[in-house]
Amino acid sequence: MKRISFVLIMLITIFYSFNVNAKDTIVSMNKYEEERFTSIINGYDTEGKIDGLITGGYVLKEKLSVDDNEYNDYQAIVAKYIDNKLIWKYTYGKTKEDFLDCLNYSYDTEGKIDGYLLTVIETSDFNEESTNETIFIKLSLDGKEISQKQLSIGGQIRINKLITTYDGESNIDGYIAIGNNDRTSYLIKLDKDLNVVWLREFPNEGVPNINFLDLSLVTKDNQIVGYAVIKEVIDGSNDKNIELLRYDITGENYSVITDLNKYDSYSLAEATDGFIVYGATSEVKLDKGDESYYLINYNSLNEDYWETIGESPLDKNKKVILLPIKKDKQIKEYLLLYSNNVDQSTEVVKISIEGEIKDKIKKIYDEYHSIEDFNFSNDILYLVGQVNCPKDDSCAYDSKSLYLISEEEKVIEVKDNDSKSVLIIIGVFFVLLIGIIFYKRKRKMVV
């Protein structure tokens, strides 16, 4: 009898062990009323080796009340973590609302990383007239401000994305950026010293509002052969038209590859050949949910090279993020992050460079996490974003920064059919067990 009971307990234990969640370490500054990390990149030491992670975002320093008016003093922030410990932090901003637009690296004359590059709008006090000019702030590897440089272009342009570029011999030669103002959008090439090499203005043609939303390099045999851009056009009736553009290497010419209006969201990423468009789509058939993810690899000739549609339901209102994993400057695979709409978990799945969906390596069950970006280094996942206070709870903060470290890779899930089978087996086992007990008791009574 004891042996039967032991087997039963083992079966139940095995069933509940099918869901194996990776162990996580969560770190938060938790020093401000509101905090959010929006970017994460590798941190480097003076020998050019990765020794930590650099996070960027914004914090609410304080709320100011002047003449019955309330002002939020947001500041841009960059912080370095090593072994889950905050090593240094840098904040930028006076009393106006200041945010971090881009986080990248700065380079020396030889193209080696010598610091971190922040892209922001020049700050001012709330009672001062703002210039609204974009500036670049260079930080040293230990977080000290080295210099500030204004984007030397006539007119006020806000930079949406800044990507490092390289020449035909794979040497770092500067950056490519997209930016917008109230009138039009721009594609901008800069050198390593942030001087403007060339600027291409997208023709307005009387359209009320044009925005460049995302940017990617277009590559062929590890050479840059152009730039892909997602363009949004909003007409007078607020109807949106989303187009995928391709510029050549000089930015002189562009062509429209396709429109992206049928998709629920759209972003760009690098590929081994060409570039990748990805996001959320409702053009799927799922047992649960109405949307999943899609990836389309356009090659360097603008042809649809491969397309992948996910089978997992996702929340289209949350971010879908594709991270290329490189080795020796070559993309080896991708990690895709999305939010599962059924259980509100955050999931990360591996995808090959041919678009094959592989293993799921991460699943976080916490609806109060808002993931903004993630990184993968030395087989460890790093996720950043925000932790929000539950609506039915009383917190000392409205939202705090999220820096989550996952050191375990595998996440095992039980499929619906498998879990039903296990439940049926356990149910049958219970019936048999009760029958055996009843039979033994009956025999004792007869004897």
Short mmCIF file of C-alpha atoms in Angstrom, two decimals, residues 28-421:
data_model
loop_
_atom_site.label_atom_id
_atom_site.label_comp_id
_atom_site.label_asym_id
_atom_site.label_seq_id
_atom_site.Cartn_x
_atom_site.Cartn_y
_atom_site.Cartn_z
CA SER A 28 15.92 47.59 -9.62
CA MET A 29 17.26 51.00 -8.65
CA ASN A 30 13.97 51.75 -6.86
CA LYS A 31 15.15 55.27 -5.97
CA TYR A 32 12.72 57.34 -8.01
CA GLU A 33 8.94 57.62 -8.12
CA GLU A 34 9.03 56.39 -11.71
CA GLU A 35 11.80 54.52 -13.54
CA ARG A 36 12.01 52.80 -16.91
CA PHE A 37 14.91 51.17 -18.75
CA THR A 38 14.37 51.22 -22.53
CA SER A 39 17.74 50.01 -23.88
CA ILE A 40 20.46 47.52 -23.02
CA ILE A 41 23.86 46.93 -24.67
CA ASN A 42 27.11 45.24 -23.66
CA GLY A 43 29.49 47.08 -21.35
CA TYR A 44 33.25 47.08 -22.05
CA ASP A 45 36.47 47.53 -20.11
CA THR A 46 39.56 49.41 -21.28
CA GLU A 47 40.94 46.24 -22.92
CA GLY A 48 37.90 45.95 -25.18
CA LYS A 49 36.39 42.99 -23.34
CA ILE A 50 32.75 42.66 -22.28
CA ASP A 51 32.60 43.08 -18.52
CA GLY A 52 28.97 44.04 -17.83
CA LEU A 53 25.79 45.53 -19.23
CA ILE A 54 24.82 49.15 -19.99
CA THR A 55 21.18 50.11 -19.53
CA GLY A 56 19.51 53.34 -20.60
CA GLY A 57 16.15 54.96 -20.03
CA TYR A 58 14.60 57.68 -17.91
CA VAL A 59 13.57 58.44 -14.33
CA LEU A 60 11.17 60.90 -12.73
CA LYS A 61 13.48 62.90 -10.45
CA GLU A 62 10.72 64.99 -8.88
CA LYS A 63 7.44 66.77 -9.44
CA LEU A 64 7.56 70.56 -9.36
CA SER A 65 4.64 72.82 -8.45
CA VAL A 66 4.91 76.40 -9.67
CA ASP A 67 2.00 78.86 -9.77
CA ASP A 68 -0.53 76.05 -9.34
CA ASN A 69 1.01 74.20 -12.28
CA GLU A 70 2.72 70.85 -11.93
CA TYR A 71 5.82 69.88 -13.92
CA ASN A 72 7.44 66.45 -14.19
CA ASP A 73 11.21 66.59 -14.00
CA TYR A 74 12.14 63.54 -16.09
CA GLN A 75 15.83 62.86 -16.66
CA ALA A 76 17.63 60.58 -19.09
CA ILE A 77 19.69 57.91 -17.34
CA VAL A 78 22.44 55.44 -18.29
CA ALA A 79 23.73 52.84 -15.80
CA LYS A 80 26.31 50.07 -15.77
CA TYR A 81 25.82 46.70 -14.03
CA ILE A 82 28.45 44.06 -13.32
CA ASP A 83 27.44 40.80 -11.62
CA ASN A 84 23.98 42.20 -10.89
CA LYS A 85 25.46 45.21 -9.07
CA LEU A 86 25.06 48.85 -10.05
CA ILE A 87 28.58 50.16 -10.77
CA TRP A 88 27.82 53.70 -11.94
CA LYS A 89 24.99 55.81 -13.29
CA TYR A 90 24.82 59.01 -15.30
CA THR A 91 21.79 61.31 -15.53
CA TYR A 92 21.12 64.16 -17.92
CA GLY A 93 18.57 66.93 -17.75
CA LYS A 94 17.50 70.13 -16.10
CA THR A 95 13.86 70.54 -15.05
CA LYS A 96 12.25 70.04 -18.46
CA GLU A 97 11.21 66.54 -19.52
CA ASP A 98 14.31 64.77 -20.82
CA PHE A 99 14.43 61.29 -22.35
CA LEU A 100 17.06 59.07 -23.94
CA ASP A 101 16.42 58.77 -27.68
CA CYS A 102 19.31 56.42 -28.60
CA LEU A 103 22.09 54.48 -26.85
CA ASN A 104 25.15 53.38 -28.79
CA TYR A 105 28.95 53.24 -28.64
CA SER A 106 31.57 55.89 -29.35
CA TYR A 107 34.80 54.98 -31.17
CA ASP A 108 38.39 56.13 -31.28
CA THR A 109 40.35 56.87 -34.46
CA GLU A 110 41.04 53.16 -34.95
CA GLY A 111 37.37 52.25 -34.66
CA LYS A 112 37.68 50.67 -31.20
CA ILE A 113 34.97 51.23 -28.60
CA ASP A 114 36.12 53.95 -26.21
CA GLY A 115 32.83 54.91 -24.55
CA TYR A 116 29.06 55.23 -24.86
CA LEU A 117 27.04 57.59 -27.02
CA LEU A 118 23.77 59.11 -25.86
CA THR A 119 21.37 60.88 -28.22
CA VAL A 120 19.05 63.38 -26.50
CA ILE A 121 17.28 66.69 -27.04
CA GLU A 122 19.26 69.53 -25.46
CA THR A 123 17.84 70.20 -22.02
CA SER A 124 16.59 73.41 -20.41
CA ASP A 125 14.64 74.51 -17.34
CA PHE A 126 10.85 74.39 -17.59
CA ASN A 127 10.65 78.20 -17.58
CA GLU A 128 13.26 78.61 -20.33
CA GLU A 129 12.72 78.48 -24.07
CA SER A 130 14.03 75.16 -25.34
CA THR A 131 16.23 74.91 -28.45
CA ASN A 132 14.85 71.42 -29.20
CA GLU A 133 18.17 70.64 -30.87
CA THR A 134 19.54 67.10 -30.88
CA ILE A 135 22.86 66.66 -29.10
CA PHE A 136 25.23 63.72 -28.75
CA ILE A 137 26.75 63.07 -25.33
CA LYS A 138 29.91 60.98 -25.13
CA LEU A 139 30.59 59.08 -21.91
CA SER A 140 33.83 57.33 -21.01
CA LEU A 141 33.86 53.61 -20.26
CA ASP A 142 33.55 54.46 -16.56
CA GLY A 143 30.51 56.71 -17.04
CA LYS A 144 32.15 60.15 -16.99
CA GLU A 145 30.88 62.79 -19.44
CA ILE A 146 33.56 63.64 -22.00
CA SER A 147 31.82 65.88 -24.49
CA GLN A 148 28.58 67.17 -25.96
CA LYS A 149 28.07 67.87 -29.63
CA GLN A 150 25.06 69.39 -31.36
CA LEU A 151 23.70 67.82 -34.55
CA SER A 152 24.83 70.43 -37.06
CA ILE A 153 21.80 70.48 -39.35
CA GLY A 154 19.57 73.43 -40.03
CA GLY A 155 16.23 72.82 -38.35
CA GLN A 156 15.26 70.80 -35.32
CA ILE A 157 15.36 67.04 -35.91
CA ARG A 158 14.69 64.31 -33.35
CA ILE A 159 16.74 61.17 -33.94
CA ASN A 160 14.70 57.95 -33.72
CA LYS A 161 17.44 55.40 -34.36
CA LEU A 162 21.22 55.42 -34.71
CA ILE A 163 23.17 52.43 -36.09
CA THR A 164 26.92 51.89 -36.36
CA THR A 165 28.21 51.52 -39.95
CA TYR A 166 31.39 50.05 -41.43
CA ASP A 167 33.29 50.29 -44.71
CA GLY A 168 34.14 47.63 -47.28
CA GLU A 169 36.93 46.28 -45.07
CA SER A 170 34.64 45.95 -42.02
CA ASN A 171 36.19 48.97 -40.30
CA ILE A 172 33.88 51.23 -38.28
CA ASP A 173 33.32 54.41 -40.25
CA GLY A 174 30.46 56.14 -38.43
CA TYR A 175 26.71 55.96 -38.10
CA ILE A 176 23.47 56.01 -40.07
CA ALA A 177 20.41 57.60 -38.47
CA ILE A 178 16.78 58.44 -39.12
CA GLY A 179 15.09 61.53 -37.73
CA ASN A 180 11.89 63.54 -37.95
CA ASN A 181 10.57 67.01 -37.30
CA ASP A 182 7.16 68.62 -37.79
CA ARG A 183 7.66 68.91 -41.55
CA THR A 184 9.51 65.88 -42.90
CA SER A 185 11.88 62.96 -42.28
CA TYR A 186 15.60 62.47 -42.81
CA LEU A 187 18.20 59.80 -43.46
CA ILE A 188 21.54 61.01 -42.06
CA LYS A 189 25.08 59.63 -42.46
CA LEU A 190 27.63 60.68 -39.82
CA ASP A 191 31.32 59.92 -39.38
CA LYS A 192 32.90 58.59 -36.15
CA ASP A 193 33.25 62.17 -34.87
CA LEU A 194 29.52 62.79 -35.47
CA ASN A 195 30.05 65.19 -38.35
CA VAL A 196 27.32 65.03 -41.01
CA VAL A 197 28.64 63.29 -44.14
CA TRP A 198 25.38 63.55 -46.06
CA LEU A 199 21.69 64.08 -45.39
CA ARG A 200 18.72 62.92 -47.45
CA GLU A 201 15.37 64.58 -46.93
CA PHE A 202 12.30 62.58 -47.82
CA PRO A 203 10.16 64.64 -50.24
CA ASN A 204 7.17 66.09 -48.44
CA GLU A 205 4.93 66.47 -51.50
CA GLY A 206 2.25 68.20 -49.48
CA VAL A 207 1.59 65.24 -47.15
CA PRO A 208 0.52 66.50 -43.69
CA ASN A 209 2.81 64.23 -41.66
CA ILE A 210 5.66 61.85 -42.55
CA ASN A 211 7.61 59.82 -39.99
CA PHE A 212 10.50 57.42 -40.36
CA LEU A 213 9.74 54.73 -37.78
CA ASP A 214 12.60 52.25 -38.05
CA LEU A 215 15.92 51.64 -39.80
CA SER A 216 18.18 48.72 -40.67
CA LEU A 217 21.33 48.07 -42.64
CA VAL A 218 20.92 46.10 -45.88
CA THR A 219 23.87 43.75 -46.25
CA LYS A 220 25.36 41.33 -48.75
CA ASP A 221 28.39 39.14 -47.94
CA ASN A 222 28.93 41.20 -44.77
CA GLN A 223 29.04 44.43 -46.79
CA ILE A 224 26.56 47.30 -46.43
CA VAL A 225 24.75 47.76 -49.74
CA GLY A 226 21.92 50.01 -48.60
CA TYR A 227 19.43 50.95 -45.88
CA ALA A 228 15.87 49.80 -45.19
CA VAL A 229 13.40 52.27 -43.69
CA ILE A 230 9.81 52.00 -42.48
CA LYS A 231 7.88 55.14 -43.39
CA GLU A 232 4.56 56.25 -41.91
CA VAL A 233 2.34 58.75 -43.74
CA ILE A 234 -0.61 60.29 -41.90
CA ASP A 235 -3.07 62.25 -44.04
CA GLY A 236 -5.54 64.93 -43.04
CA SER A 237 -8.12 62.36 -41.88
CA ASN A 238 -5.50 60.65 -39.63
CA ASP A 239 -5.45 57.55 -41.85
CA LYS A 240 -2.06 55.82 -41.81
CA ASN A 241 -0.17 54.31 -44.70
CA ILE A 242 2.94 52.27 -43.83
CA GLU A 243 5.56 51.64 -46.50
CA LEU A 244 8.84 49.72 -46.59
CA LEU A 245 11.57 51.71 -48.39
CA ARG A 246 15.03 50.77 -49.63
CA TYR A 247 17.81 53.36 -50.02
CA ASP A 248 21.10 52.70 -51.79
CA ILE A 249 24.45 53.01 -50.00
CA THR A 250 24.74 56.73 -50.82
CA GLY A 251 21.18 57.53 -49.79
CA GLU A 252 20.61 59.15 -53.17
CA ASN A 253 17.91 56.84 -54.45
CA TYR A 254 15.03 55.05 -52.80
CA SER A 255 12.37 52.60 -53.89
CA VAL A 256 9.15 51.35 -52.30
CA ILE A 257 9.43 47.59 -51.68
CA THR A 258 5.92 47.03 -50.32
CA ASP A 259 3.30 48.40 -47.96
CA LEU A 260 2.95 47.00 -44.44
CA ASN A 261 -0.62 48.08 -43.75
CA LYS A 262 -1.94 44.55 -43.21
CA TYR A 263 0.33 43.96 -40.22
CA ASP A 264 -0.46 44.96 -36.63
CA SER A 265 3.13 46.05 -35.93
CA TYR A 266 6.39 46.28 -37.86
CA SER A 267 10.09 46.61 -37.06
CA LEU A 268 13.42 46.03 -38.80
CA ALA A 269 16.51 43.94 -38.03
CA GLU A 270 19.74 42.97 -39.76
CA ALA A 271 20.08 39.72 -41.72
CA THR A 272 22.95 37.70 -43.19
CA ASP A 273 21.66 38.74 -46.63
CA GLY A 274 19.37 41.76 -46.91
CA PHE A 275 17.28 42.61 -43.84
CA ILE A 276 14.28 41.36 -41.83
CA VAL A 277 10.83 42.86 -41.26
CA TYR A 278 9.00 41.45 -38.24
CA GLY A 279 6.15 42.13 -35.84
CA ALA A 280 2.60 41.03 -35.00
CA THR A 281 0.02 39.80 -37.51
CA SER A 282 -3.61 38.73 -37.30
CA GLU A 283 -3.37 36.75 -40.55
CA VAL A 284 -2.97 33.47 -38.67
CA LYS A 285 -5.16 30.57 -37.54
CA LEU A 286 -4.62 29.70 -33.88
CA ASP A 287 -6.46 27.55 -31.35
CA LYS A 288 -5.99 30.35 -28.83
CA GLY A 289 -5.62 34.04 -29.64
CA ASP A 290 -5.97 36.10 -32.80
CA GLU A 291 -2.40 37.25 -33.44
CA SER A 292 1.06 35.77 -33.67
CA TYR A 293 4.45 36.95 -34.89
CA TYR A 294 5.83 37.08 -38.43
CA LEU A 295 9.31 37.46 -39.90
CA ILE A 296 10.14 38.22 -43.54
CA ASN A 297 13.71 38.13 -44.81
CA TYR A 298 14.10 40.38 -47.86
CA ASN A 299 17.44 39.71 -49.54
CA SER A 300 19.79 42.33 -50.95
CA LEU A 301 17.79 42.31 -54.21
CA ASN A 302 14.59 43.27 -52.33
CA GLU A 303 13.15 39.80 -52.93
CA ASP A 304 11.13 37.89 -50.32
CA TYR A 305 13.78 35.31 -49.39
CA TRP A 306 11.86 33.50 -46.61
CA GLU A 307 8.86 34.13 -44.40
CA THR A 308 8.00 32.63 -41.00
CA ILE A 309 4.69 32.78 -39.13
CA GLY A 310 4.53 31.93 -35.42
CA GLU A 311 2.20 29.43 -33.80
CA SER A 312 2.13 31.08 -30.37
CA PRO A 313 -0.57 33.67 -29.56
CA LEU A 314 0.82 37.09 -28.69
CA ASP A 315 -0.38 40.42 -27.37
CA LYS A 316 -0.07 42.86 -30.26
CA ASN A 317 -0.13 45.80 -27.83
CA LYS A 318 3.21 44.75 -26.34
CA LYS A 319 6.63 44.80 -27.95
CA VAL A 320 7.94 42.14 -30.30
CA ILE A 321 11.75 42.30 -30.34
CA LEU A 322 14.15 40.42 -32.62
CA LEU A 323 17.77 40.16 -31.48
CA PRO A 324 20.46 38.98 -33.93
CA ILE A 325 23.05 36.79 -32.17
CA LYS A 326 26.49 37.34 -33.70
CA LYS A 327 29.80 35.52 -33.54
CA ASP A 328 32.87 36.97 -35.24
CA LYS A 329 30.59 39.72 -36.64
CA GLN A 330 28.42 37.11 -38.39
CA ILE A 331 24.77 36.49 -37.47
CA LYS A 332 24.40 32.88 -36.30
CA GLU A 333 20.77 32.87 -35.13
CA TYR A 334 18.03 35.11 -33.70
CA LEU A 335 16.18 35.41 -30.43
CA LEU A 336 12.59 36.63 -30.62
CA LEU A 337 10.79 38.08 -27.59
CA TYR A 338 7.02 38.54 -27.35
CA SER A 339 4.17 38.49 -24.83
CA ASN A 340 1.88 35.43 -24.81
CA ASN A 341 -1.69 36.69 -24.89
CA VAL A 342 -3.16 33.59 -23.19
CA ASP A 343 -1.25 33.65 -19.89
CA GLN A 344 0.35 37.13 -20.22
CA SER A 345 3.82 35.62 -19.95
CA THR A 346 6.93 36.92 -21.70
CA GLU A 347 8.52 34.32 -23.98
CA VAL A 348 11.80 34.11 -25.88
CA VAL A 349 12.26 31.66 -28.76
CA LYS A 350 15.26 30.80 -30.95
CA ILE A 351 14.99 31.22 -34.74
CA SER A 352 17.61 30.07 -37.22
CA ILE A 353 19.02 32.32 -39.95
CA GLU A 354 16.83 30.35 -42.39
CA GLY A 355 13.69 31.27 -40.43
CA GLU A 356 13.18 27.92 -38.67
CA ILE A 357 11.47 28.23 -35.27
CA LYS A 358 13.58 26.31 -32.74
CA ASP A 359 13.61 26.03 -28.94
CA LYS A 360 11.75 28.26 -26.51
CA ILE A 361 14.38 29.31 -23.96
CA LYS A 362 12.48 31.68 -21.67
CA LYS A 363 9.04 32.07 -20.13
CA ILE A 364 8.28 34.67 -17.44
CA TYR A 365 4.95 34.55 -15.63
CA ASP A 366 4.47 38.12 -14.42
CA GLU A 367 1.83 40.43 -15.87
CA TYR A 368 3.34 43.43 -14.04
CA HIS A 369 6.57 43.36 -16.07
CA SER A 370 6.78 45.60 -19.13
CA ILE A 371 9.77 44.50 -21.27
CA GLU A 372 11.39 47.19 -23.45
CA ASP A 373 14.60 45.53 -24.65
CA PHE A 374 16.82 42.52 -24.04
CA ASN A 375 20.34 41.20 -24.58
CA PHE A 376 22.07 37.81 -24.63
CA SER A 377 25.66 37.35 -23.49
CA ASN A 378 27.60 34.27 -22.32
CA ASP A 379 24.41 32.14 -22.39
CA ILE A 380 22.63 34.56 -20.05
CA LEU A 381 19.50 36.53 -20.90
CA TYR A 382 19.21 40.14 -19.73
CA LEU A 383 15.84 41.89 -19.96
CA VAL A 384 15.06 45.51 -19.12
CA GLY A 385 11.89 47.53 -18.80
CA GLN A 386 9.59 48.50 -15.99
CA VAL A 387 7.79 46.91 -13.04
CA ASN A 388 4.34 48.44 -12.56
CA CYS A 389 2.47 48.60 -9.28
CA PRO A 390 -0.65 46.36 -9.34
CA LYS A 391 -3.89 48.33 -9.52
CA ASP A 392 -5.29 46.68 -6.39
CA ASP A 393 -2.10 47.21 -4.38
CA SER A 394 -0.52 50.16 -2.57
CA CYS A 395 3.12 50.68 -3.54
CA ALA A 396 5.78 53.16 -2.49
CA TYR A 397 6.39 53.70 -6.21
CA ASP A 398 4.28 54.06 -9.37
CA SER A 399 6.73 52.05 -11.43
CA LYS A 400 10.33 50.98 -10.92
CA SER A 401 13.06 49.94 -13.33
CA LEU A 402 13.36 46.30 -14.31
CA TYR A 403 16.73 44.61 -14.86
CA LEU A 404 16.16 40.86 -15.04
CA ILE A 405 18.93 38.28 -15.32
CA SER A 406 18.15 34.70 -16.32
CA GLU A 407 21.05 32.27 -15.99
CA GLU A 408 19.14 29.13 -17.00
CA GLU A 409 18.38 28.45 -20.62
CA LYS A 410 15.80 25.69 -20.92
CA VAL A 411 12.08 26.16 -20.37
CA ILE A 412 9.97 22.99 -20.64
CA GLU A 413 6.24 23.30 -21.22
CA VAL A 414 3.46 20.75 -21.30
CA LYS A 415 1.30 20.93 -24.40
CA ASP A 416 -2.47 20.82 -23.91
CA ASN A 417 -2.78 17.28 -25.30
CA ASP A 418 0.11 16.03 -23.16
CA SER A 419 -1.28 17.58 -19.98
CA LYS A 420 -4.72 16.05 -20.66
CA SER A 421 -3.11 12.66 -21.17
#
